[in-house]
mmCIF file of C-alpha atoms in Angstrom:
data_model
loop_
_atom_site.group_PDB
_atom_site.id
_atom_site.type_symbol
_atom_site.label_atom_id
_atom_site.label_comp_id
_atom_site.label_asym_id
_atom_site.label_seq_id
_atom_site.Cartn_x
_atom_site.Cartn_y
_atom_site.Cartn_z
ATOM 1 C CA UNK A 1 119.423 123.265 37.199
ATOM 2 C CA UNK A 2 117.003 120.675 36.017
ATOM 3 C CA UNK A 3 116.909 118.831 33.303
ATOM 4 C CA UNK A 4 114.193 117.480 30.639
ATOM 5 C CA UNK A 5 114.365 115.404 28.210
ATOM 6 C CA UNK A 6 111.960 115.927 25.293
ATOM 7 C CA UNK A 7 109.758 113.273 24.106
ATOM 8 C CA UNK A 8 108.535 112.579 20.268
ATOM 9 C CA UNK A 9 105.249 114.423 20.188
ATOM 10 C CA UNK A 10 104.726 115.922 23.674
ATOM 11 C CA UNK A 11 105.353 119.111 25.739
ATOM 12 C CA UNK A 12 107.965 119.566 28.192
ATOM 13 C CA UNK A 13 107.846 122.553 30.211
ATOM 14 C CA UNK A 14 109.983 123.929 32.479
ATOM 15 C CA UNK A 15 108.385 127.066 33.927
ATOM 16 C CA UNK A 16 110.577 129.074 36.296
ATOM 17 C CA UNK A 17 113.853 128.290 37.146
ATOM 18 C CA UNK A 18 117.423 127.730 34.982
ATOM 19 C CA UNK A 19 116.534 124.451 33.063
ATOM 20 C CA UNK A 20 118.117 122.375 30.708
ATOM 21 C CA UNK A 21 116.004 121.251 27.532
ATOM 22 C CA UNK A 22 117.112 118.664 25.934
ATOM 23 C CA UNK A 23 115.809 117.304 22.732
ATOM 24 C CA UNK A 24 114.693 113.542 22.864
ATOM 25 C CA UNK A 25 112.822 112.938 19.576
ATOM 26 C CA UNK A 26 114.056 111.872 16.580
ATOM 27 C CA UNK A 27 113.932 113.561 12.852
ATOM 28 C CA UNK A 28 111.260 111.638 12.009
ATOM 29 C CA UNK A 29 109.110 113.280 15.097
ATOM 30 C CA UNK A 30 109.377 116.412 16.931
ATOM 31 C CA UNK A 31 109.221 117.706 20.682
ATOM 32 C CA UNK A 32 108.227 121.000 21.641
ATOM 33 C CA UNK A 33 110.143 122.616 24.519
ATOM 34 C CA UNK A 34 109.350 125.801 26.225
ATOM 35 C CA UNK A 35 112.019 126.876 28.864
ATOM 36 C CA UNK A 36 109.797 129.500 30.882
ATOM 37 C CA UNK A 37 111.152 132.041 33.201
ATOM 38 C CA UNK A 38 115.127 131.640 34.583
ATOM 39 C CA UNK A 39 118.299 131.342 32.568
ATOM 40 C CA UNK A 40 117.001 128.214 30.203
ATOM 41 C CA UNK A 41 119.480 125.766 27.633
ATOM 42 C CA UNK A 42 118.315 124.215 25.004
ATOM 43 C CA UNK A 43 120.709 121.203 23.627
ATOM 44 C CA UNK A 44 119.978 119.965 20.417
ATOM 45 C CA UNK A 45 122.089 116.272 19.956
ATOM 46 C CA UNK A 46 122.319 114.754 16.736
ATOM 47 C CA UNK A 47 119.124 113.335 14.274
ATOM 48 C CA UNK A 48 117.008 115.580 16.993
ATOM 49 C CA UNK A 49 114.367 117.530 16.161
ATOM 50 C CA UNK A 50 112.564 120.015 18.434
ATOM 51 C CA UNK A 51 110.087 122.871 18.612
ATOM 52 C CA UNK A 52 111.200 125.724 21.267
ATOM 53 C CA UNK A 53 109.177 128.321 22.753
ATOM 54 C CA UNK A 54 110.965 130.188 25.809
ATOM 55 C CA UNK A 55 108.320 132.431 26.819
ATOM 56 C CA UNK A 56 110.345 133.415 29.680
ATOM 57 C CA UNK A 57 111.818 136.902 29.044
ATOM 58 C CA UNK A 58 115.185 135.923 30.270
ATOM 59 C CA UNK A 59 118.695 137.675 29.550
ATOM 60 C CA UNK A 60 120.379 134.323 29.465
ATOM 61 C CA UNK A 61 118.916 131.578 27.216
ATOM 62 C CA UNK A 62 121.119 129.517 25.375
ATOM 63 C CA UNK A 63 120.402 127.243 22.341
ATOM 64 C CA UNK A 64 123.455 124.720 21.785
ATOM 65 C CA UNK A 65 123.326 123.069 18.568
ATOM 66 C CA UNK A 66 125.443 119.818 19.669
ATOM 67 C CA UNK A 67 127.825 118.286 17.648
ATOM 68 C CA UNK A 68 127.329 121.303 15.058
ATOM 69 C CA UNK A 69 130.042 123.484 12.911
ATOM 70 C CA UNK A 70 128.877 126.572 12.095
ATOM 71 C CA UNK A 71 129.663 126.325 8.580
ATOM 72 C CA UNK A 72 127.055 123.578 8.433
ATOM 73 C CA UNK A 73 123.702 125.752 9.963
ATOM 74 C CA UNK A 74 121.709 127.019 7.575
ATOM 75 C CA UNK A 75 119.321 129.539 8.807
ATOM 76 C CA UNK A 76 115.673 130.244 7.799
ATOM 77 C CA UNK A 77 112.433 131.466 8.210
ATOM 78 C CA UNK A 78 108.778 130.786 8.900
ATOM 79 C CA UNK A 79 105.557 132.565 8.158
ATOM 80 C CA UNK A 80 107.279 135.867 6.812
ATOM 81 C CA UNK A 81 110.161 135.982 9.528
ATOM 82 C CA UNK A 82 107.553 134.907 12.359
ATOM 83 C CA UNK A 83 109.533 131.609 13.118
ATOM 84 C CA UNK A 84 113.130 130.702 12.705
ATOM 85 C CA UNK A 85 114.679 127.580 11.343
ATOM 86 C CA UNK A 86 117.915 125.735 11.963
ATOM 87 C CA UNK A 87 119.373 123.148 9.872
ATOM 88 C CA UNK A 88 122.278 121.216 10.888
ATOM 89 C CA UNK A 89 123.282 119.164 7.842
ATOM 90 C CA UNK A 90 125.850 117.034 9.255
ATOM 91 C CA UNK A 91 124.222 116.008 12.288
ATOM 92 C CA UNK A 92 120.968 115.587 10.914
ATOM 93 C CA UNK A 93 118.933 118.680 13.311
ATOM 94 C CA UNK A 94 116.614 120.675 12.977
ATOM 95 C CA UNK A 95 115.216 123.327 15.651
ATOM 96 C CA UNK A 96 112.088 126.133 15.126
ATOM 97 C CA UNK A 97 112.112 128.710 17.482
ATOM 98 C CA UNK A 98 108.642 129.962 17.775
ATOM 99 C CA UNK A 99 107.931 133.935 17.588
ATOM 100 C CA UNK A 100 111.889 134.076 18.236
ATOM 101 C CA UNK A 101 111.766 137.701 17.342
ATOM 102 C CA UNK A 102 109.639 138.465 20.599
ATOM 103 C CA UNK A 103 111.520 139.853 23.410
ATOM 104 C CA UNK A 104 109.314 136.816 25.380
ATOM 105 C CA UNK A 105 110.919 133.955 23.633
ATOM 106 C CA UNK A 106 114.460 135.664 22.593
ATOM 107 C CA UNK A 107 117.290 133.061 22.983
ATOM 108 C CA UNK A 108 120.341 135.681 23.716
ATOM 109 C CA UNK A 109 123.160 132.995 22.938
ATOM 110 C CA UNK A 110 123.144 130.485 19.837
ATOM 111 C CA UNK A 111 126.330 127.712 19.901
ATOM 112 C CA UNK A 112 127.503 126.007 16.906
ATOM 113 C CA UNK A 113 130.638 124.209 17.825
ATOM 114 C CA UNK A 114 132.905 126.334 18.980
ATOM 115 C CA UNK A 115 131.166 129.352 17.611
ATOM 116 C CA UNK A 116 128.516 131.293 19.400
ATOM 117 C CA UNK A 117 126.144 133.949 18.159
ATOM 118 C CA UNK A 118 124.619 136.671 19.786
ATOM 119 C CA UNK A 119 120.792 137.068 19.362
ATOM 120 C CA UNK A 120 121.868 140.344 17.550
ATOM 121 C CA UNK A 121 124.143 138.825 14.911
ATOM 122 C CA UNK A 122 121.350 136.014 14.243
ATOM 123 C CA UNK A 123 119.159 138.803 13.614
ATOM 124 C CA UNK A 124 121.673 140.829 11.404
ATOM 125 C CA UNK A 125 122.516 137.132 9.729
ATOM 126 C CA UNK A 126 118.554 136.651 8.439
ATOM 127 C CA UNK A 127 118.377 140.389 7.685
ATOM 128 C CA UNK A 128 121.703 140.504 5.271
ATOM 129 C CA UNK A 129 121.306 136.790 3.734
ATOM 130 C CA UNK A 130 117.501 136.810 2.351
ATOM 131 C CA UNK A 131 117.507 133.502 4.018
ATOM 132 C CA UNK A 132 114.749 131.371 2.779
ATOM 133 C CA UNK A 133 111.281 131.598 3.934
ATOM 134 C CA UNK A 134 108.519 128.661 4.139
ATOM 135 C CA UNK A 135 105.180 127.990 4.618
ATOM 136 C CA UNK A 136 104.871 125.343 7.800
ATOM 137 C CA UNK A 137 103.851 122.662 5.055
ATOM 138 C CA UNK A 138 107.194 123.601 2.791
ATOM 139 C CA UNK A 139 109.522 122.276 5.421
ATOM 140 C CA UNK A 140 108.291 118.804 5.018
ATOM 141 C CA UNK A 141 109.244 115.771 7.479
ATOM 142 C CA UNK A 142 107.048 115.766 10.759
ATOM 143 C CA UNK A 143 106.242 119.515 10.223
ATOM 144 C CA UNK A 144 104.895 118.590 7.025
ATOM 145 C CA UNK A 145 102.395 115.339 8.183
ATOM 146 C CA UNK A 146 102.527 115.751 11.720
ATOM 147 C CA UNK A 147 101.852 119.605 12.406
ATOM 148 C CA UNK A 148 98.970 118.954 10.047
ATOM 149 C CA UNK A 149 97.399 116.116 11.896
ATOM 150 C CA UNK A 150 97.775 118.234 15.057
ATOM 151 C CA UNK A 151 96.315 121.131 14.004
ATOM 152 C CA UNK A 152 99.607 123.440 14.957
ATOM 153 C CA UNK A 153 100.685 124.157 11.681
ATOM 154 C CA UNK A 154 99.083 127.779 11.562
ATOM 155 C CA UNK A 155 99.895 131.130 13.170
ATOM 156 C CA UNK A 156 96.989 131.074 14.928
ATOM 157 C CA UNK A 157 97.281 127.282 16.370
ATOM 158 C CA UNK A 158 101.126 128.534 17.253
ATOM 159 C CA UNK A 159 98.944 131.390 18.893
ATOM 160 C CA UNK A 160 96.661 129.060 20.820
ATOM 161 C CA UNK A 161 99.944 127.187 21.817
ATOM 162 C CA UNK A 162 101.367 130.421 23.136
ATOM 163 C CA UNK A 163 98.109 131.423 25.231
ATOM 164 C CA UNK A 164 98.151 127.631 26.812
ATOM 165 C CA UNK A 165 101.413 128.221 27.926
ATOM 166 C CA UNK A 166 101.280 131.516 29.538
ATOM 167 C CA UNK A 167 97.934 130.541 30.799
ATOM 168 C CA UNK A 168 99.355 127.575 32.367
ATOM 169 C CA UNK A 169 102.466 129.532 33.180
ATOM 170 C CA UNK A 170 100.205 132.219 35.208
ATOM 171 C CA UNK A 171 97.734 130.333 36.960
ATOM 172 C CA UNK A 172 99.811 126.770 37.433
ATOM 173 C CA UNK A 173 98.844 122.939 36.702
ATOM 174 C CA UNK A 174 97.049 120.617 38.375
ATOM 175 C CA UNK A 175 98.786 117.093 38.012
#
């Protein structure tokens, strides 16, 4: 398995293959991680913040929420549902799964502590609590300034995102 270590304001990808995503940027900033084909982690650790788009179609991806207690997650939403949020109060976390309800970028397994969720109780969670939903500018912190400044604080810049990744993904990188 290998493993990358996000950095504040960059991409790390980790195309096919089980890989381990780990968030390296602080509250303040953000990295965006995007797993790719194979059985793909993604470890949040304390004051982390990350952006996660799988984009692999896998039946095992796993987002662990480090350090977390389930009773301390609060769940939301982006863009009507489009995007979902986790906060982690006591640790400080926060994690946006882009387009997490396509089948594409589905995380099966979610890990609080010593609680896990399947995709379909996250689902049934959002569904049954109303949770929140916010405008990319409402969540404030990098998202807020950041996201802005970038440009990726749209659906259709998330969209653009997307395509570069499955273009990339499909025809491969030059380094």
């Amino acid at each position: 398995m290998d493993e990358l270590i996000g950095q504040p304001f960059t991409v790390s990808f980790g195309f096919g293959g089980d890989d381990m995503l780990v968030s390296g940027s602080a509250i303040d900033s953000f990295d965006i991680l995007i797993g790719g084909a194979g059985n793909d982690s993604y470890r949040i650790t304390a004051n982390q913040t990350a952006v996660i788009l799988d984009g692999g179609n896998s039946p095992n991806d796993v987002l662990d929420l480090e350090g977390a207690s389930a009773e301390n997650v609060l769940v939301s939403t982006i863009d009507d549902g489009r995007h979902l949020v986790f906060d982690v109060l006591q640790s400080n976390s926060r994690v946006v799964l882009l387009d997490w309800r396509d089948e594409v970028n589905r995380i099966n397994t979610f890990r609080a502590g010593e609680t896990a969720w399947s995709y379909q109780e996250v689902v049934e969670q959002v569904n049954a609590s109303g949770s929140q939903d916010f405008s990319w500018s409402q969540l404030g912190g990098p998202f807020d300034d950041t996201l802005a400044q970038l440009g990726l604080n749209s659906s259709p810049a998330v969209d653009t995102l997307i395509q570069a990744y499955l273009d990339i993904n499909t025809a491969g990188a030059i380094a």
